[in-house]
Amino acid sequence: MQEWYRTPLGQALEQVELTAVRDCLTTLFGYHLLSVAPPWQADPLDSSRVQHRVVQTPEAIPGRTGLVSANDVWPVSSDSLDVILLPHVLEFAAEPHQILREAERCLIPEGHLVIVGFNPWGIWGGRSLLTRWRGRLPWCGRFLGVARLRDWLALLGFDTLAVQPLLYRLPVNHAGLLERTRFLDQLEAVNHIPGNAGFLLLARKRVVGMTPIRPRWRPRRRFLSPGVIEPTRRG
């Protein structure tokens, strides 16, 4: 995916996604934020107000610090994270439910989950269906619709707070054509046309049962599971 994001089409999508993620993260607070396998060249976490920000990847990346772990099993303590960012992780997972279960396990009550995904409907979804057999990214992924994600999240105890559609340009890798169809993004803002390339979904973990009275002081939560060495602090 990192290679695909260097193409003209990937760069057009990245620009829109990073803007949406940064805008979303500025509204979320807490102690610990985990970003799982981000595919972008730039880092949107610089806009977050969360104190401790960590990136987790399935393989070590030269020159970058963070957690190295599989996407579906995290070396993170339960009820320890305030914000989790899942950018295009679910579409390429063998068991997307397991990743969502990990997110539910690791988030504190009222913690927030930010999902960035591809829309299975419209032109982008149509291209995925027609060319999936070729095995090329990102079209070989299993695009998940917002309605399905809402249902899965509700079963896990999440409330979906907002869904933002992203990018309306044609799924073609031609810089000139992408630039000429930029007007489609502005047209959607006025007419709310269907067919967006992707979306950003913001959900919050529901509080189950009665909420105890919290003390005025709050002990520092442990972020990593016992036995895991904590990575170098990010920005």
Short mmCIF file of C-alpha atoms in Angstrom, two decimals:
data_model
loop_
_atom_site.label_atom_id
_atom_site.label_comp_id
_atom_site.label_asym_id
_atom_site.label_seq_id
_atom_site.Cartn_x
_atom_site.Cartn_y
_atom_site.Cartn_z
CA MET A 1 0.00 0.00 0.00
CA GLN A 2 2.86 2.42 0.69
CA GLU A 3 4.04 1.90 -2.89
CA TRP A 4 0.54 2.49 -4.29
CA TYR A 5 0.24 5.74 -2.33
CA ARG A 6 3.20 7.07 -4.34
CA THR A 7 1.15 6.87 -7.58
CA PRO A 8 -0.87 9.91 -8.80
CA LEU A 9 -4.13 8.28 -7.67
CA GLY A 10 -2.68 7.31 -4.31
CA GLN A 11 -1.33 10.81 -3.74
CA ALA A 12 -4.72 12.35 -4.52
CA LEU A 13 -6.40 10.05 -2.01
CA GLU A 14 -3.66 10.55 0.59
CA GLN A 15 -4.08 14.31 0.53
CA VAL A 16 -7.80 14.04 1.25
CA GLU A 17 -7.41 11.30 3.86
CA LEU A 18 -4.66 13.09 5.79
CA THR A 19 -6.73 16.27 5.96
CA ALA A 20 -9.73 14.34 7.31
CA VAL A 21 -7.65 12.38 9.83
CA ARG A 22 -5.88 15.49 11.12
CA ASP A 23 -9.18 17.33 11.52
CA CYS A 24 -10.61 14.35 13.43
CA LEU A 25 -7.59 13.86 15.70
CA THR A 26 -7.61 17.49 16.82
CA THR A 27 -10.96 16.81 18.54
CA LEU A 28 -9.78 13.73 20.49
CA PHE A 29 -7.90 13.75 23.79
CA GLY A 30 -6.24 11.32 26.18
CA TYR A 31 -2.95 9.73 27.21
CA HIS A 32 -2.27 7.02 24.61
CA LEU A 33 -2.90 6.80 20.83
CA LEU A 34 -2.10 3.80 18.61
CA SER A 35 -1.93 3.99 14.81
CA VAL A 36 -1.92 0.54 13.17
CA ALA A 37 0.02 0.08 9.90
CA PRO A 38 -0.48 3.56 8.38
CA PRO A 39 0.13 3.44 4.61
CA TRP A 40 0.81 7.16 4.05
CA GLN A 41 4.10 8.89 3.37
CA ALA A 42 3.26 11.72 5.79
CA ASP A 43 2.40 11.33 9.47
CA PRO A 44 -0.99 12.79 10.53
CA LEU A 45 -0.34 12.15 14.23
CA ASP A 46 1.42 15.49 14.51
CA SER A 47 -2.02 17.10 14.77
CA SER A 48 -3.12 14.95 17.71
CA ARG A 49 -3.41 16.38 21.22
CA VAL A 50 -2.85 12.95 22.76
CA GLN A 51 0.37 12.94 24.76
CA HIS A 52 1.78 9.50 23.83
CA ARG A 53 1.51 8.49 20.15
CA VAL A 54 2.78 5.14 18.85
CA VAL A 55 2.78 3.58 15.37
CA GLN A 56 2.51 -0.21 15.09
CA THR A 57 3.65 -1.97 11.92
CA PRO A 58 3.91 -5.68 10.98
CA GLU A 59 7.59 -5.18 10.09
CA ALA A 60 10.32 -2.85 11.33
CA ILE A 61 10.76 0.30 9.22
CA PRO A 62 14.34 1.63 8.95
CA GLY A 63 14.72 5.00 10.60
CA ARG A 64 11.40 4.84 12.46
CA THR A 65 10.61 3.75 15.98
CA GLY A 66 7.43 2.04 17.09
CA LEU A 67 5.84 -1.30 17.85
CA VAL A 68 6.39 -4.29 15.57
CA SER A 69 3.48 -6.71 15.75
CA ALA A 70 0.86 -8.50 13.69
CA ASN A 71 -2.15 -6.35 12.85
CA ASP A 72 -4.62 -8.71 14.51
CA VAL A 73 -2.83 -9.32 17.85
CA TRP A 74 -1.47 -6.30 19.70
CA PRO A 75 1.10 -6.23 22.53
CA VAL A 76 -1.01 -3.63 24.30
CA SER A 77 -2.68 -3.79 27.71
CA SER A 78 -6.46 -4.01 27.90
CA ASP A 79 -8.36 -0.79 28.64
CA SER A 80 -5.26 1.34 28.08
CA LEU A 81 -5.75 3.30 24.84
CA ASP A 82 -7.70 6.51 24.36
CA VAL A 83 -7.58 6.61 20.55
CA ILE A 84 -6.95 3.96 17.88
CA LEU A 85 -6.43 4.75 14.20
CA LEU A 86 -7.06 1.97 11.65
CA PRO A 87 -6.23 3.27 8.15
CA HIS A 88 -7.09 0.65 5.49
CA VAL A 89 -6.27 -2.21 7.84
CA LEU A 90 -9.60 -4.07 7.79
CA GLU A 91 -9.80 -4.44 3.98
CA PHE A 92 -6.63 -6.52 3.83
CA ALA A 93 -7.08 -8.60 6.98
CA ALA A 94 -7.97 -12.29 6.91
CA GLU A 95 -10.20 -11.71 9.97
CA PRO A 96 -11.28 -8.05 10.24
CA HIS A 97 -13.54 -8.98 13.17
CA GLN A 98 -10.47 -9.97 15.19
CA ILE A 99 -8.89 -6.55 14.64
CA LEU A 100 -12.05 -4.84 15.83
CA ARG A 101 -12.12 -7.12 18.88
CA GLU A 102 -8.55 -6.08 19.66
CA ALA A 103 -9.57 -2.45 19.35
CA GLU A 104 -12.47 -3.00 21.75
CA ARG A 105 -10.18 -4.80 24.21
CA CYS A 106 -7.51 -2.12 24.21
CA LEU A 107 -9.71 0.99 24.31
CA ILE A 108 -10.83 2.52 27.56
CA PRO A 109 -14.57 3.13 28.04
CA GLU A 110 -15.44 6.21 25.95
CA GLY A 111 -12.23 5.73 23.94
CA HIS A 112 -12.40 6.55 20.25
CA LEU A 113 -11.81 4.43 17.16
CA VAL A 114 -11.00 6.09 13.82
CA ILE A 115 -11.37 3.89 10.72
CA VAL A 116 -10.33 4.92 7.21
CA GLY A 117 -11.67 2.61 4.52
CA PHE A 118 -12.56 2.18 0.86
CA ASN A 119 -16.16 2.42 -0.30
CA PRO A 120 -17.35 -0.88 -1.88
CA TRP A 121 -20.05 0.97 -3.83
CA GLY A 122 -19.75 3.41 -6.71
CA ILE A 123 -16.97 3.59 -9.31
CA TRP A 124 -14.15 2.66 -6.94
CA GLY A 125 -16.02 -0.36 -5.65
CA GLY A 126 -16.90 -1.35 -9.20
CA ARG A 127 -13.26 -1.29 -10.25
CA SER A 128 -12.39 -3.44 -7.25
CA LEU A 129 -14.95 -6.06 -8.25
CA LEU A 130 -13.77 -6.11 -11.88
CA THR A 131 -10.01 -6.22 -11.23
CA ARG A 132 -9.73 -7.99 -7.87
CA TRP A 133 -8.63 -11.23 -9.57
CA ARG A 134 -5.41 -9.55 -10.74
CA GLY A 135 -4.21 -9.27 -7.15
CA ARG A 136 -3.15 -5.62 -7.43
CA LEU A 137 -3.39 -3.24 -4.52
CA PRO A 138 -5.65 -1.72 -3.41
CA TRP A 139 -8.24 -3.34 -5.68
CA CYS A 140 -7.63 -6.86 -4.37
CA GLY A 141 -8.80 -5.88 -0.89
CA ARG A 142 -12.19 -6.70 0.58
CA PHE A 143 -13.86 -3.29 0.74
CA LEU A 144 -16.27 -3.01 3.68
CA GLY A 145 -19.33 -0.79 3.56
CA VAL A 146 -20.24 1.69 6.27
CA ALA A 147 -23.49 -0.11 7.07
CA ARG A 148 -21.67 -3.38 7.71
CA LEU A 149 -19.05 -1.68 9.87
CA ARG A 150 -21.78 0.04 11.91
CA ASP A 151 -23.36 -3.35 12.62
CA TRP A 152 -20.07 -4.96 13.61
CA LEU A 153 -19.15 -2.05 15.85
CA ALA A 154 -22.57 -2.00 17.51
CA LEU A 155 -22.22 -5.68 18.41
CA LEU A 156 -18.86 -4.91 20.02
CA GLY A 157 -20.29 -2.06 22.06
CA PHE A 158 -19.40 0.96 19.91
CA ASP A 159 -21.51 3.94 18.96
CA THR A 160 -20.81 5.37 15.50
CA LEU A 161 -20.50 9.13 15.92
CA ALA A 162 -19.75 10.34 12.39
CA VAL A 163 -18.99 9.19 8.86
CA GLN A 164 -17.22 11.46 6.37
CA PRO A 165 -17.10 10.52 2.66
CA LEU A 166 -13.72 11.08 0.98
CA LEU A 167 -12.69 11.80 -2.62
CA TYR A 168 -14.95 11.69 -5.67
CA ARG A 169 -12.45 11.62 -8.50
CA LEU A 170 -12.23 8.77 -11.01
CA PRO A 171 -10.05 5.76 -10.07
CA VAL A 172 -7.47 6.37 -12.81
CA ASN A 173 -3.71 6.73 -12.39
CA HIS A 174 -3.33 9.80 -14.57
CA ALA A 175 -2.23 13.02 -12.90
CA GLY A 176 -3.75 15.29 -15.55
CA LEU A 177 -7.15 13.61 -15.54
CA LEU A 178 -7.23 13.58 -11.74
CA GLU A 179 -6.53 17.30 -11.69
CA ARG A 180 -9.24 18.00 -14.27
CA THR A 181 -11.81 16.06 -12.23
CA ARG A 182 -10.98 17.88 -8.97
CA PHE A 183 -14.27 19.78 -9.35
CA LEU A 184 -16.14 16.57 -8.46
CA ASP A 185 -15.06 16.95 -4.82
CA GLN A 186 -16.57 20.44 -4.65
CA LEU A 187 -19.69 19.27 -6.51
CA GLU A 188 -20.32 16.59 -3.87
CA ALA A 189 -20.17 19.13 -1.07
CA VAL A 190 -23.16 20.93 -2.63
CA ASN A 191 -25.23 18.07 -4.06
CA HIS A 192 -24.23 15.09 -1.86
CA ILE A 193 -23.74 12.77 -4.80
CA PRO A 194 -22.93 9.10 -4.15
CA GLY A 195 -19.81 7.29 -5.31
CA ASN A 196 -17.09 8.42 -2.92
CA ALA A 197 -13.76 6.60 -3.03
CA GLY A 198 -13.50 6.12 0.71
CA PHE A 199 -14.64 7.29 4.12
CA LEU A 200 -13.57 8.15 7.63
CA LEU A 201 -15.66 6.63 10.42
CA LEU A 202 -15.44 7.80 14.04
CA ALA A 203 -16.81 5.52 16.77
CA ARG A 204 -16.76 5.58 20.57
CA LYS A 205 -16.58 2.61 22.92
CA ARG A 206 -19.76 2.48 24.95
CA VAL A 207 -19.69 2.52 28.75
CA VAL A 208 -21.32 -0.63 30.09
CA GLY A 209 -23.20 -0.51 33.38
CA MET A 210 -22.84 2.14 36.04
CA THR A 211 -20.02 4.64 35.91
CA PRO A 212 -18.08 4.72 39.19
CA ILE A 213 -17.10 8.00 40.79
CA ARG A 214 -13.52 8.66 39.79
CA PRO A 215 -10.94 10.11 42.17
CA ARG A 216 -9.60 13.56 41.38
CA TRP A 217 -6.16 12.08 40.75
CA ARG A 218 -5.68 9.47 38.04
CA PRO A 219 -2.83 6.94 38.13
CA ARG A 220 -0.85 6.55 34.94
CA ARG A 221 -2.19 3.69 32.81
CA ARG A 222 0.24 1.08 31.54
CA PHE A 223 0.24 1.14 27.75
CA LEU A 224 2.12 -2.04 26.80
CA SER A 225 1.52 -5.62 27.90
CA PRO A 226 3.92 -6.93 30.58
CA GLY A 227 7.29 -7.96 29.16
CA VAL A 228 7.15 -5.64 26.12
CA ILE A 229 9.81 -2.92 25.92
CA GLU A 230 8.24 0.47 25.30
CA PRO A 231 9.33 2.19 22.06
CA THR A 232 10.83 5.64 21.88
CA ARG A 233 8.23 8.36 22.47
CA ARG A 234 6.90 10.07 19.35
CA GLY A 235 6.60 13.87 18.97
#
